[in-house]
Amino acid sequence: MSELKLPARSEDFAEWYNQVVLRADLADYAPVRGCMIVKPYGWTLWENIQAALDRRFKATGHMNAAFPLFIPQSFITKEAKHIEGFAPELAVVTHGGGERLEEPLIVRPTSETIIGHAYAKWVQSYRDLPILINLWNSVVRWEMRTKLFLRTLEFWWQEGHTAHATLEEAEAETRQMLDVYTDFAVNEAAIPVVPGRKSESERFAGANITYSIEAMTGDTRALQAGTSHNLGQNFAKSFEIRYLDRNNELQYCWTTSWGLSTRFIGAIIMVHGDDQGLILPPRLAPYQVVIVPIFKNDAEKGPVMEAVSRVRGQLGDIRVKVDEREETPGFKFNDWEMRGVPLRLEIGPKDVAKGTVALARRDRPGKEGRSFVPQDQIQRLAAETLASIHTSLYERALAFRKANTHDPRSYDEFRQAVEGGWAFSWWCGDGACETQIKEETKATTRNIPLEQPGGSGRCIHCGKPATEKAIFAKAY
Ligand SMILES: [Zn+2]
């Protein structure tokens, strides 16, 4: 698989991406157009993402539950904006058990409606609140233009759904989960993200406020990597989620939802990868270390494998793969570079004699990233190097984002800026202005970052007074 050269990332980013997904053995195309088969290597990466998020969800008081795949069609139509947003993307089941169904069923595109139905039954009094539930599942949205991991008909994700007694609590939850996503992206995936609020046109269908984290991809576009929605009382009113307050008065609940999906794998590939292929952030990588034994004959093999086994034993909790395939070392080096393993150890007869091991960092290809270290210190050095790779991946991505984020002084400069990066510009907040910008430049508002410079300015497009700056970019 790996002998053929990848298209250069800088020349054909789209094709580079597709090839990396397939050749790194993450996923494959499915017989149904737009669907995806996630292969074991890709799924293990997803499992590591799940574990890192699940820990954080539980630490913030949430529990997991499971809800049905099918939703009665009538549910979807109850929240007006929700149906308006999702209608074109719905998969509808009309037959079951060989018969036409009385009421068609929707394959869930997201679960707010069926959650609303359940919470209406579960919540009676203020004592029943808050409800803090998360679901790990897959959902279906009938997308026309698909791309592995980034946009597929069916994708895997988590969806959190909470109900609260007050607007303030619901807003605090929405922001807390945005913080959880930011912390996860930075500290597990080494991806610098910008947390911010979506414009009205980019909001989730049925939300009062949507927040997102946005990452800059290697081709300087924007990729939404997670969202958190304050749903106000919209779903509570559509589904009658009500509670008796302390004064025995009936009140509507305030609800939230928040999600992060297998799309995040696309973000990892697009942010960190290089011309050799994938580069995985060490804390999420299925294998953090690969050991490649090097020998020419059986006489060399014995002592080399003995050293390999000793070194492996010292690595403790680190996730290690020993590559014992009957291929050349060169083939194995290329293959594991393609698959993005953060750290490679090589052990040959000379290392056996000297008590050393060659250590090669994936983030620094060639001689620069290769060093010889004593075998008896491998545990400490491997752990330190993995930590250092995490930091350097993060810093590299942050420097890249800063270098490609512009502060244009005129609309002409703005138009140029969004051709090769992000523009961080004053914006009036008006939807019509936003639509014109999109039509003229193909750039959309990605979000209005929480971190603002303060002060005020003039809208980069229409010149009206503006109090906030937004990120404009072409997006995936
Ligand atoms: Zn404007």
Tab-separated table of C-alpha atoms and ligand atoms in Angstrom:
chain	number	residue	atom	x	y	z
A	1	MET	CA	0.000	0.000	0.000
A	2	SER	CA	2.619	2.488	1.099
A	3	GLU	CA	5.133	2.301	-1.752
A	4	LEU	CA	3.141	4.701	-3.936
A	5	LYS	CA	3.886	8.293	-3.134
A	6	LEU	CA	1.170	10.462	-1.657
A	7	PRO	CA	0.124	13.574	-3.545
A	8	ALA	CA	1.936	16.538	-1.978
A	9	ARG	CA	-0.184	18.069	0.761
A	10	SER	CA	0.591	21.580	-0.418
A	11	GLU	CA	-0.405	20.833	-4.022
A	12	ASP	CA	-3.567	18.748	-3.791
A	13	PHE	CA	-4.863	18.900	-0.241
A	14	ALA	CA	-8.193	17.210	-1.055
A	15	GLU	CA	-6.624	14.205	-2.745
A	16	TRP	CA	-3.859	14.050	-0.120
A	17	TYR	CA	-6.581	13.825	2.547
A	18	ASN	CA	-8.512	11.040	0.800
A	19	GLN	CA	-5.344	9.014	0.252
A	20	VAL	CA	-4.214	9.415	3.863
A	21	VAL	CA	-7.566	8.183	5.201
A	22	LEU	CA	-7.391	5.068	3.008
A	23	ARG	CA	-3.674	4.330	3.224
A	24	ALA	CA	-3.374	4.976	6.948
A	25	ASP	CA	-6.052	2.263	7.187
A	26	LEU	CA	-8.530	4.459	9.068
A	27	ALA	CA	-11.635	3.963	6.927
A	28	ASP	CA	-12.997	2.664	3.654
A	29	TYR	CA	-15.851	3.512	1.317
A	30	ALA	CA	-19.131	1.636	1.816
A	31	PRO	CA	-21.499	0.124	-0.779
A	32	VAL	CA	-24.072	2.855	-0.055
A	33	ARG	CA	-22.874	6.171	-1.466
A	34	GLY	CA	-21.774	8.556	1.278
A	35	CYS	CA	-21.515	5.937	4.005
A	36	MET	CA	-18.246	4.962	5.660
A	37	ILE	CA	-16.666	1.815	7.029
A	38	VAL	CA	-14.424	2.688	9.966
A	39	LYS	CA	-11.564	0.190	10.095
A	40	PRO	CA	-10.022	-1.076	13.362
A	41	TYR	CA	-7.176	1.470	13.341
A	42	GLY	CA	-9.639	4.342	12.828
A	43	TRP	CA	-12.081	2.943	15.363
A	44	THR	CA	-9.357	2.572	18.004
A	45	LEU	CA	-8.545	6.239	17.471
A	46	TRP	CA	-12.265	6.999	17.943
A	47	GLU	CA	-12.342	4.830	21.099
A	48	ASN	CA	-9.471	6.869	22.522
A	49	ILE	CA	-11.356	10.073	21.682
A	50	GLN	CA	-14.453	8.612	23.349
A	51	ALA	CA	-12.542	7.676	26.501
A	52	ALA	CA	-10.979	11.141	26.816
A	53	LEU	CA	-14.371	12.837	26.417
A	54	ASP	CA	-16.331	10.348	28.513
A	55	ARG	CA	-13.980	10.938	31.471
A	56	ARG	CA	-14.683	14.662	31.201
A	57	PHE	CA	-18.458	14.192	30.847
A	58	LYS	CA	-18.578	12.029	33.969
A	59	ALA	CA	-16.360	14.429	35.913
A	60	THR	CA	-18.949	17.141	35.170
A	61	GLY	CA	-21.839	15.029	36.468
A	62	HIS	CA	-23.251	13.434	33.303
A	63	MET	CA	-24.321	9.820	32.831
A	64	ASN	CA	-24.673	7.853	29.607
A	65	ALA	CA	-27.959	6.425	28.333
A	66	ALA	CA	-29.276	4.925	25.075
A	67	PHE	CA	-32.195	6.172	22.995
A	68	PRO	CA	-33.878	4.554	19.949
A	69	LEU	CA	-32.671	4.857	16.370
A	70	PHE	CA	-36.249	5.493	15.164
A	71	ILE	CA	-38.249	8.621	15.861
A	72	PRO	CA	-41.969	8.997	15.006
A	73	GLN	CA	-42.248	11.394	12.070
A	74	SER	CA	-44.693	13.596	13.987
A	75	PHE	CA	-41.998	14.382	16.600
A	76	ILE	CA	-39.696	16.004	14.073
A	77	THR	CA	-42.334	18.485	12.969
A	78	LYS	CA	-43.102	19.745	16.499
A	79	GLU	CA	-40.297	22.321	16.706
A	80	ALA	CA	-40.726	24.612	13.687
A	81	LYS	CA	-37.109	25.666	13.133
A	82	HIS	CA	-35.852	22.151	13.831
A	83	ILE	CA	-37.938	20.636	11.019
A	84	GLU	CA	-37.059	23.512	8.703
A	85	GLY	CA	-33.362	22.813	9.241
A	86	PHE	CA	-33.452	19.031	9.108
A	87	ALA	CA	-36.242	18.202	6.612
A	88	PRO	CA	-33.964	18.015	3.539
A	89	GLU	CA	-31.582	15.623	5.297
A	90	LEU	CA	-33.991	13.071	6.747
A	91	ALA	CA	-33.979	9.352	6.007
A	92	VAL	CA	-37.555	8.075	6.335
A	93	VAL	CA	-38.621	4.469	6.911
A	94	THR	CA	-41.987	3.765	5.277
A	95	HIS	CA	-42.094	-0.046	5.462
A	96	GLY	CA	-41.461	-2.532	8.261
A	97	GLY	CA	-42.134	-6.275	8.465
A	98	GLY	CA	-43.249	-6.214	4.842
A	99	GLU	CA	-46.020	-3.697	5.439
A	100	ARG	CA	-46.466	0.010	4.948
A	101	LEU	CA	-46.236	1.739	8.338
A	102	GLU	CA	-49.169	3.822	9.569
A	103	GLU	CA	-46.776	6.558	10.617
A	104	PRO	CA	-43.401	6.723	8.870
A	105	LEU	CA	-40.325	6.617	11.104
A	106	ILE	CA	-37.372	8.941	10.932
A	107	VAL	CA	-33.869	7.566	11.347
A	108	ARG	CA	-32.567	10.007	13.969
A	109	PRO	CA	-30.565	12.934	12.558
A	110	THR	CA	-30.079	14.028	16.205
A	111	SER	CA	-32.170	13.208	19.272
A	112	GLU	CA	-33.610	16.476	20.672
A	113	THR	CA	-37.191	15.502	19.803
A	114	ILE	CA	-37.257	12.044	21.328
A	115	ILE	CA	-35.322	13.389	24.317
A	116	GLY	CA	-37.992	16.088	24.653
A	117	HIS	CA	-40.689	13.406	24.680
A	118	ALA	CA	-38.920	11.429	27.423
A	119	TYR	CA	-37.960	14.404	29.572
A	120	ALA	CA	-41.583	15.610	29.525
A	121	LYS	CA	-42.499	12.340	31.252
A	122	TRP	CA	-39.519	12.281	33.622
A	123	VAL	CA	-39.655	15.829	34.888
A	124	GLN	CA	-42.427	16.773	37.311
A	125	SER	CA	-40.866	18.942	39.961
A	126	TYR	CA	-37.814	21.135	40.456
A	127	ARG	CA	-36.447	18.178	42.458
A	128	ASP	CA	-36.110	16.201	39.200
A	129	LEU	CA	-33.737	18.774	37.758
A	130	PRO	CA	-31.196	19.032	36.338
A	131	ILE	CA	-31.148	16.016	34.010
A	132	LEU	CA	-27.628	15.472	32.679
A	133	ILE	CA	-27.470	12.728	30.035
A	134	ASN	CA	-25.085	11.842	27.235
A	135	LEU	CA	-25.604	9.399	24.353
A	136	TRP	CA	-22.916	7.615	22.320
A	137	ASN	CA	-24.546	6.623	19.042
A	138	SER	CA	-24.679	7.141	15.296
A	139	VAL	CA	-27.055	9.416	13.416
A	140	VAL	CA	-28.084	9.788	9.767
A	141	ARG	CA	-28.215	12.971	7.699
A	142	TRP	CA	-28.762	12.635	3.963
A	143	GLU	CA	-25.817	14.720	2.783
A	144	MET	CA	-25.303	15.292	-0.933
A	145	ARG	CA	-21.559	16.010	-0.932
A	146	THR	CA	-19.724	13.589	1.289
A	147	LYS	CA	-16.108	13.103	2.380
A	148	LEU	CA	-14.741	10.380	4.660
A	149	PHE	CA	-14.966	11.451	8.327
A	150	LEU	CA	-15.849	15.068	7.498
A	151	ARG	CA	-19.324	14.533	6.142
A	152	THR	CA	-20.942	11.125	5.747
A	153	LEU	CA	-24.598	9.994	5.660
A	154	GLU	CA	-24.161	8.109	8.880
A	155	PHE	CA	-21.628	9.286	11.434
A	156	TRP	CA	-20.753	8.431	15.015
A	157	TRP	CA	-20.798	10.968	17.794
A	158	GLN	CA	-21.889	11.784	21.274
A	159	GLU	CA	-24.885	13.971	21.932
A	160	GLY	CA	-25.397	15.452	25.390
A	161	HIS	CA	-28.902	16.498	26.408
A	162	THR	CA	-29.645	18.382	29.603
A	163	ALA	CA	-32.675	20.036	31.203
A	164	HIS	CA	-32.513	22.804	33.811
A	165	ALA	CA	-34.726	24.961	35.982
A	166	THR	CA	-33.329	28.312	34.844
A	167	LEU	CA	-31.886	30.044	31.812
A	168	GLU	CA	-28.721	30.836	33.781
A	169	GLU	CA	-28.117	27.166	34.598
A	170	ALA	CA	-28.711	26.123	30.996
A	171	GLU	CA	-26.310	28.798	29.741
A	172	ALA	CA	-23.690	27.757	32.319
A	173	GLU	CA	-24.020	24.136	31.116
A	174	THR	CA	-23.719	25.162	27.454
A	175	ARG	CA	-20.538	27.110	28.207
A	176	GLN	CA	-19.135	24.408	30.465
A	177	MET	CA	-19.391	21.837	27.669
A	178	LEU	CA	-17.783	24.235	25.204
A	179	ASP	CA	-14.905	24.481	27.697
A	180	VAL	CA	-14.788	20.686	27.931
A	181	TYR	CA	-14.445	20.456	24.136
A	182	THR	CA	-11.753	23.131	24.094
A	183	ASP	CA	-9.815	21.376	26.845
A	184	PHE	CA	-10.128	18.055	25.025
A	185	ALA	CA	-8.970	19.513	21.680
A	186	VAL	CA	-5.960	21.261	23.214
A	187	ASN	CA	-4.827	18.716	25.787
A	188	GLU	CA	-5.648	15.426	24.054
A	189	ALA	CA	-5.525	16.199	20.327
A	190	ALA	CA	-2.941	19.032	20.383
A	191	ILE	CA	-5.333	21.084	18.241
A	192	PRO	CA	-5.590	24.786	19.008
A	193	VAL	CA	-9.243	25.750	18.624
A	194	VAL	CA	-11.132	29.011	18.831
A	195	PRO	CA	-14.212	28.817	21.057
A	196	GLY	CA	-16.923	31.256	20.082
A	197	ARG	CA	-20.577	31.977	19.380
A	198	LYS	CA	-22.165	31.197	16.022
A	199	SER	CA	-23.986	33.869	14.047
A	200	GLU	CA	-27.763	33.487	13.792
A	201	SER	CA	-27.584	31.921	10.318
A	202	GLU	CA	-25.022	29.333	11.438
A	203	ARG	CA	-26.955	28.255	14.538
A	204	PHE	CA	-28.254	24.746	15.146
A	205	ALA	CA	-31.864	24.407	13.964
A	206	GLY	CA	-33.928	25.090	17.105
A	207	ALA	CA	-31.207	26.675	19.276
A	208	ASN	CA	-31.199	30.160	20.806
A	209	ILE	CA	-27.418	30.243	20.976
A	210	THR	CA	-24.890	27.897	19.386
A	211	TYR	CA	-21.243	27.881	20.420
A	212	SER	CA	-18.520	26.089	18.477
A	213	ILE	CA	-14.848	25.299	18.513
A	214	GLU	CA	-13.137	26.003	15.181
A	215	ALA	CA	-9.806	24.617	13.984
A	216	MET	CA	-7.624	25.789	11.109
A	217	THR	CA	-6.815	22.977	8.668
A	218	GLY	CA	-3.500	22.605	6.834
A	219	ASP	CA	-4.975	24.333	3.763
A	220	THR	CA	-6.004	27.318	5.952
A	221	ARG	CA	-9.733	26.612	5.871
A	222	ALA	CA	-11.901	26.346	8.978
A	223	LEU	CA	-13.312	23.157	10.419
A	224	GLN	CA	-16.052	23.169	13.048
A	225	ALA	CA	-14.934	20.506	15.507
A	226	GLY	CA	-17.662	20.544	18.176
A	227	THR	CA	-20.819	22.477	19.079
A	228	SER	CA	-22.777	23.311	22.218
A	229	HIS	CA	-26.330	24.664	22.042
A	230	ASN	CA	-28.471	26.616	24.441
A	231	LEU	CA	-31.934	25.527	23.275
A	232	GLY	CA	-33.787	27.993	25.480
A	233	GLN	CA	-37.370	26.813	26.055
A	234	ASN	CA	-37.962	25.937	22.379
A	235	PHE	CA	-37.998	22.160	22.794
A	236	ALA	CA	-39.488	22.409	26.287
A	237	LYS	CA	-42.500	24.241	24.820
A	238	SER	CA	-42.847	21.906	21.815
A	239	PHE	CA	-42.700	18.814	24.019
A	240	GLU	CA	-44.240	20.187	27.249
A	241	ILE	CA	-41.186	19.646	29.443
A	242	ARG	CA	-42.512	21.372	32.581
A	243	TYR	CA	-41.854	21.324	36.295
A	244	LEU	CA	-43.482	22.627	39.450
A	245	ASP	CA	-41.191	25.195	41.026
A	246	ARG	CA	-40.731	25.867	44.754
A	247	ASN	CA	-43.869	28.024	44.729
A	248	ASN	CA	-45.844	25.188	43.174
A	249	GLU	CA	-46.106	27.044	39.872
A	250	LEU	CA	-45.749	25.241	36.544
A	251	GLN	CA	-42.636	26.342	34.575
A	252	TYR	CA	-41.060	25.301	31.297
A	253	CYS	CA	-37.570	23.808	31.502
A	254	TRP	CA	-34.483	25.199	29.787
A	255	THR	CA	-32.581	22.635	27.740
A	256	THR	CA	-29.175	22.233	26.082
A	257	SER	CA	-27.499	19.847	23.679
A	258	TRP	CA	-23.886	19.425	22.624
A	259	GLY	CA	-22.034	17.131	20.252
A	260	LEU	CA	-18.660	16.074	18.928
A	261	SER	CA	-18.383	13.488	16.145
A	262	THR	CA	-16.071	11.290	14.061
A	263	ARG	CA	-15.562	14.498	12.060
A	264	PHE	CA	-12.972	15.268	14.729
A	265	ILE	CA	-10.789	12.542	13.173
A	266	GLY	CA	-10.881	14.621	9.985
A	267	ALA	CA	-9.660	17.579	12.032
A	268	ILE	CA	-6.730	15.575	13.419
A	269	ILE	CA	-5.705	14.481	9.913
A	270	MET	CA	-6.069	17.937	8.378
A	271	VAL	CA	-4.370	19.852	11.195
A	272	HIS	CA	-1.351	17.631	11.902
A	273	GLY	CA	-0.654	15.554	8.760
A	274	ASP	CA	2.292	16.103	6.403
A	275	ASP	CA	3.605	14.888	3.025
A	276	GLN	CA	4.470	11.494	4.571
A	277	GLY	CA	0.907	10.998	5.818
A	278	LEU	CA	-0.847	11.052	9.140
A	279	ILE	CA	0.651	12.424	12.362
A	280	LEU	CA	-1.313	11.334	15.407
A	281	PRO	CA	-1.338	13.286	18.657
A	282	PRO	CA	0.357	10.955	21.196
A	283	ARG	CA	-2.458	10.926	23.755
A	284	LEU	CA	-5.021	9.633	21.229
A	285	ALA	CA	-2.818	7.458	18.990
A	286	PRO	CA	-3.827	3.757	18.862
A	287	TYR	CA	-0.113	2.932	19.038
A	288	GLN	CA	2.047	5.560	20.711
A	289	VAL	CA	5.245	3.651	19.973
A	290	VAL	CA	6.145	1.171	17.244
A	291	ILE	CA	9.239	-0.990	17.651
A	292	VAL	CA	10.937	-2.149	14.450
A	293	PRO	CA	13.457	-4.971	14.969
A	294	ILE	CA	16.337	-4.927	12.452
A	295	PHE	CA	18.335	-8.061	11.588
A	296	LYS	CA	19.751	-9.770	8.519
A	297	ASN	CA	19.824	-13.413	9.651
A	298	ASP	CA	18.765	-15.803	12.386
A	299	ALA	CA	22.039	-15.297	14.268
A	300	GLU	CA	21.203	-11.594	14.621
A	301	LYS	CA	17.488	-12.171	15.166
A	302	GLY	CA	17.800	-13.938	18.542
A	303	PRO	CA	19.627	-11.214	20.485
A	304	VAL	CA	17.693	-8.420	18.692
A	305	MET	CA	14.302	-9.902	19.610
A	306	GLU	CA	15.518	-10.416	23.150
A	307	ALA	CA	16.383	-6.697	23.397
A	308	VAL	CA	13.054	-5.768	21.754
A	309	SER	CA	11.162	-7.781	24.312
A	310	ARG	CA	13.152	-6.224	27.177
A	311	VAL	CA	12.560	-2.684	25.874
A	312	ARG	CA	8.893	-3.373	25.340
A	313	GLY	CA	8.592	-4.654	28.890
A	314	GLN	CA	10.037	-1.397	30.204
A	315	LEU	CA	7.501	0.782	28.386
A	316	GLY	CA	4.773	0.067	30.946
A	317	ASP	CA	1.470	1.794	30.147
A	318	ILE	CA	2.614	3.179	26.798
A	319	ARG	CA	0.635	1.672	23.885
A	320	VAL	CA	3.234	-0.301	21.904
A	321	LYS	CA	3.209	-2.233	18.646
A	322	VAL	CA	6.106	-4.532	17.799
A	323	ASP	CA	6.247	-4.893	14.012
A	324	GLU	CA	7.324	-8.465	13.343
A	325	ARG	CA	6.084	-8.590	9.744
A	326	GLU	CA	8.377	-10.110	7.137
A	327	GLU	CA	8.980	-6.818	5.357
A	328	THR	CA	12.082	-4.670	5.049
A	329	PRO	CA	12.745	-2.081	7.779
A	330	GLY	CA	12.413	0.654	5.111
A	331	PHE	CA	8.932	-0.553	4.205
A	332	LYS	CA	7.950	-0.597	7.870
A	333	PHE	CA	9.326	2.903	8.492
A	334	ASN	CA	7.264	4.296	5.600
A	335	ASP	CA	4.180	2.366	6.636
A	336	TRP	CA	4.204	3.621	10.239
A	337	GLU	CA	4.997	7.131	9.085
A	338	MET	CA	1.942	6.962	6.832
A	339	ARG	CA	-0.123	5.724	9.776
A	340	GLY	CA	1.120	8.499	12.007
A	341	VAL	CA	2.600	6.592	14.963
A	342	PRO	CA	4.220	9.347	17.066
A	343	LEU	CA	7.392	7.509	18.050
A	344	ARG	CA	9.400	4.735	16.372
A	345	LEU	CA	12.073	2.680	18.105
A	346	GLU	CA	14.610	0.753	16.033
A	347	ILE	CA	16.724	-1.989	17.518
A	348	GLY	CA	19.450	-3.710	15.470
A	349	PRO	CA	22.633	-5.735	16.194
A	350	LYS	CA	24.689	-2.573	16.822
A	351	ASP	CA	22.144	-1.395	19.379
A	352	VAL	CA	22.298	-4.783	21.064
A	353	ALA	CA	26.085	-4.464	21.315
A	354	LYS	CA	25.993	-0.879	22.591
A	355	GLY	CA	22.871	-1.155	24.746
A	356	THR	CA	21.171	1.589	22.745
A	357	VAL	CA	17.968	2.094	20.802
A	358	ALA	CA	17.294	4.492	17.927
A	359	LEU	CA	14.379	6.773	18.641
A	360	ALA	CA	12.651	8.553	15.722
A	361	ARG	CA	9.997	11.245	16.168
A	362	ARG	CA	7.179	11.308	13.618
A	363	ASP	CA	6.781	15.072	13.909
A	364	ARG	CA	10.415	15.650	12.814
A	365	PRO	CA	11.132	13.420	9.820
A	366	GLY	CA	14.690	12.478	8.871
A	367	LYS	CA	17.892	12.888	10.844
A	368	GLU	CA	16.673	15.848	12.876
A	369	GLY	CA	14.154	13.739	14.758
A	370	ARG	CA	16.356	10.659	15.231
A	371	SER	CA	18.600	9.978	18.217
A	372	PHE	CA	20.273	7.080	19.995
A	373	VAL	CA	19.446	6.576	23.647
A	374	PRO	CA	20.389	4.009	26.309
A	375	GLN	CA	17.983	1.051	26.498
A	376	ASP	CA	17.816	1.188	30.285
A	377	GLN	CA	16.383	4.715	30.232
A	378	ILE	CA	13.819	4.060	27.540
A	379	GLN	CA	10.729	4.330	29.714
A	380	ARG	CA	11.508	7.855	30.896
A	381	LEU	CA	12.812	9.009	27.506
A	382	ALA	CA	9.853	7.607	25.543
A	383	ALA	CA	7.368	9.251	27.925
A	384	GLU	CA	9.229	12.559	27.747
A	385	THR	CA	9.471	12.422	23.973
A	386	LEU	CA	5.737	11.683	23.605
A	387	ALA	CA	4.969	14.685	25.816
A	388	SER	CA	7.340	16.804	23.769
A	389	ILE	CA	5.682	15.673	20.497
A	390	HIS	CA	2.293	16.709	21.883
A	391	THR	CA	3.614	20.161	22.747
A	392	SER	CA	5.402	20.664	19.455
A	393	LEU	CA	2.351	19.570	17.416
A	394	TYR	CA	0.223	22.042	19.337
A	395	GLU	CA	2.699	24.884	18.981
A	396	ARG	CA	3.214	24.222	15.283
A	397	ALA	CA	-0.538	24.278	14.616
A	398	LEU	CA	-0.965	27.436	16.699
A	399	ALA	CA	1.895	29.229	14.908
A	400	PHE	CA	0.380	28.176	11.566
A	401	ARG	CA	-3.031	29.522	12.562
A	402	LYS	CA	-1.565	32.807	13.753
A	403	ALA	CA	0.481	33.201	10.582
A	404	ASN	CA	-2.621	32.647	8.466
A	405	THR	CA	-5.112	34.734	10.430
A	406	HIS	CA	-5.341	38.235	9.014
A	407	ASP	CA	-6.680	41.552	10.207
A	408	PRO	CA	-7.602	43.210	6.905
A	409	ARG	CA	-7.988	47.000	6.847
A	410	SER	CA	-10.313	47.152	3.858
A	411	TYR	CA	-12.876	44.926	2.151
A	412	ASP	CA	-10.405	44.462	-0.728
A	413	GLU	CA	-7.829	43.173	1.725
A	414	PHE	CA	-10.548	41.034	3.319
A	415	ARG	CA	-11.300	39.374	-0.022
A	416	GLN	CA	-7.636	38.519	-0.426
A	417	ALA	CA	-7.307	37.364	3.170
A	418	VAL	CA	-10.050	34.731	2.936
A	419	GLU	CA	-8.466	33.328	-0.240
A	420	GLY	CA	-5.583	32.014	1.861
A	421	GLY	CA	-6.563	32.027	5.504
A	422	TRP	CA	-8.917	33.424	8.095
A	423	ALA	CA	-9.976	37.026	8.487
A	424	PHE	CA	-10.641	38.251	12.030
A	425	SER	CA	-12.735	41.339	11.358
A	426	TRP	CA	-15.245	43.717	12.845
A	427	TRP	CA	-18.728	42.664	11.828
A	428	CYS	CA	-22.055	44.455	12.275
A	429	GLY	CA	-23.914	41.225	13.104
A	430	ASP	CA	-26.485	41.721	10.344
A	431	GLY	CA	-27.605	38.573	8.494
A	432	ALA	CA	-28.036	40.304	5.126
A	433	CYS	CA	-24.491	41.678	5.324
A	434	GLU	CA	-23.238	38.177	6.146
A	435	THR	CA	-25.072	36.697	3.136
A	436	GLN	CA	-23.516	39.257	0.806
A	437	ILE	CA	-20.044	38.498	2.112
A	438	LYS	CA	-20.691	34.800	1.524
A	439	GLU	CA	-21.918	35.392	-2.029
A	440	GLU	CA	-18.997	37.637	-2.887
A	441	THR	CA	-16.164	35.679	-1.251
A	442	LYS	CA	-17.457	32.141	-0.386
A	443	ALA	CA	-16.288	32.896	3.183
A	444	THR	CA	-18.756	32.475	6.049
A	445	THR	CA	-18.670	33.586	9.652
A	446	ARG	CA	-17.137	30.691	11.545
A	447	ASN	CA	-17.768	32.117	14.961
A	448	ILE	CA	-17.554	35.247	17.082
A	449	PRO	CA	-14.686	34.321	19.401
A	450	LEU	CA	-15.319	34.568	23.142
A	451	GLU	CA	-11.988	36.331	23.400
A	452	GLN	CA	-12.507	39.811	21.911
A	453	PRO	CA	-10.094	42.712	21.627
A	454	GLY	CA	-12.597	45.100	23.248
A	455	GLY	CA	-13.569	48.478	21.921
A	456	SER	CA	-15.506	48.850	18.687
A	457	GLY	CA	-14.986	49.365	14.978
A	458	ARG	CA	-16.654	49.484	11.578
A	459	CYS	CA	-18.047	46.403	9.807
A	460	ILE	CA	-15.462	45.180	7.289
A	461	HIS	CA	-18.174	44.867	4.615
A	462	CYS	CA	-20.856	47.512	5.140
A	463	GLY	CA	-19.059	50.003	7.386
A	464	LYS	CA	-21.810	50.115	10.018
A	465	PRO	CA	-20.729	50.347	13.661
A	466	ALA	CA	-19.621	46.979	15.079
A	467	THR	CA	-18.917	45.886	18.633
A	468	GLU	CA	-17.579	42.389	17.950
A	469	LYS	CA	-15.039	40.777	15.665
A	470	ALA	CA	-15.855	37.533	13.848
A	471	ILE	CA	-13.758	34.890	12.136
A	472	PHE	CA	-14.528	34.670	8.417
A	473	ALA	CA	-13.199	31.739	6.421
A	474	LYS	CA	-13.960	29.141	3.811
A	475	ALA	CA	-15.070	26.104	5.738
A	476	TYR	CA	-15.333	22.329	5.483
B	1	ZN	ZN	-22.022	44.684	7.973
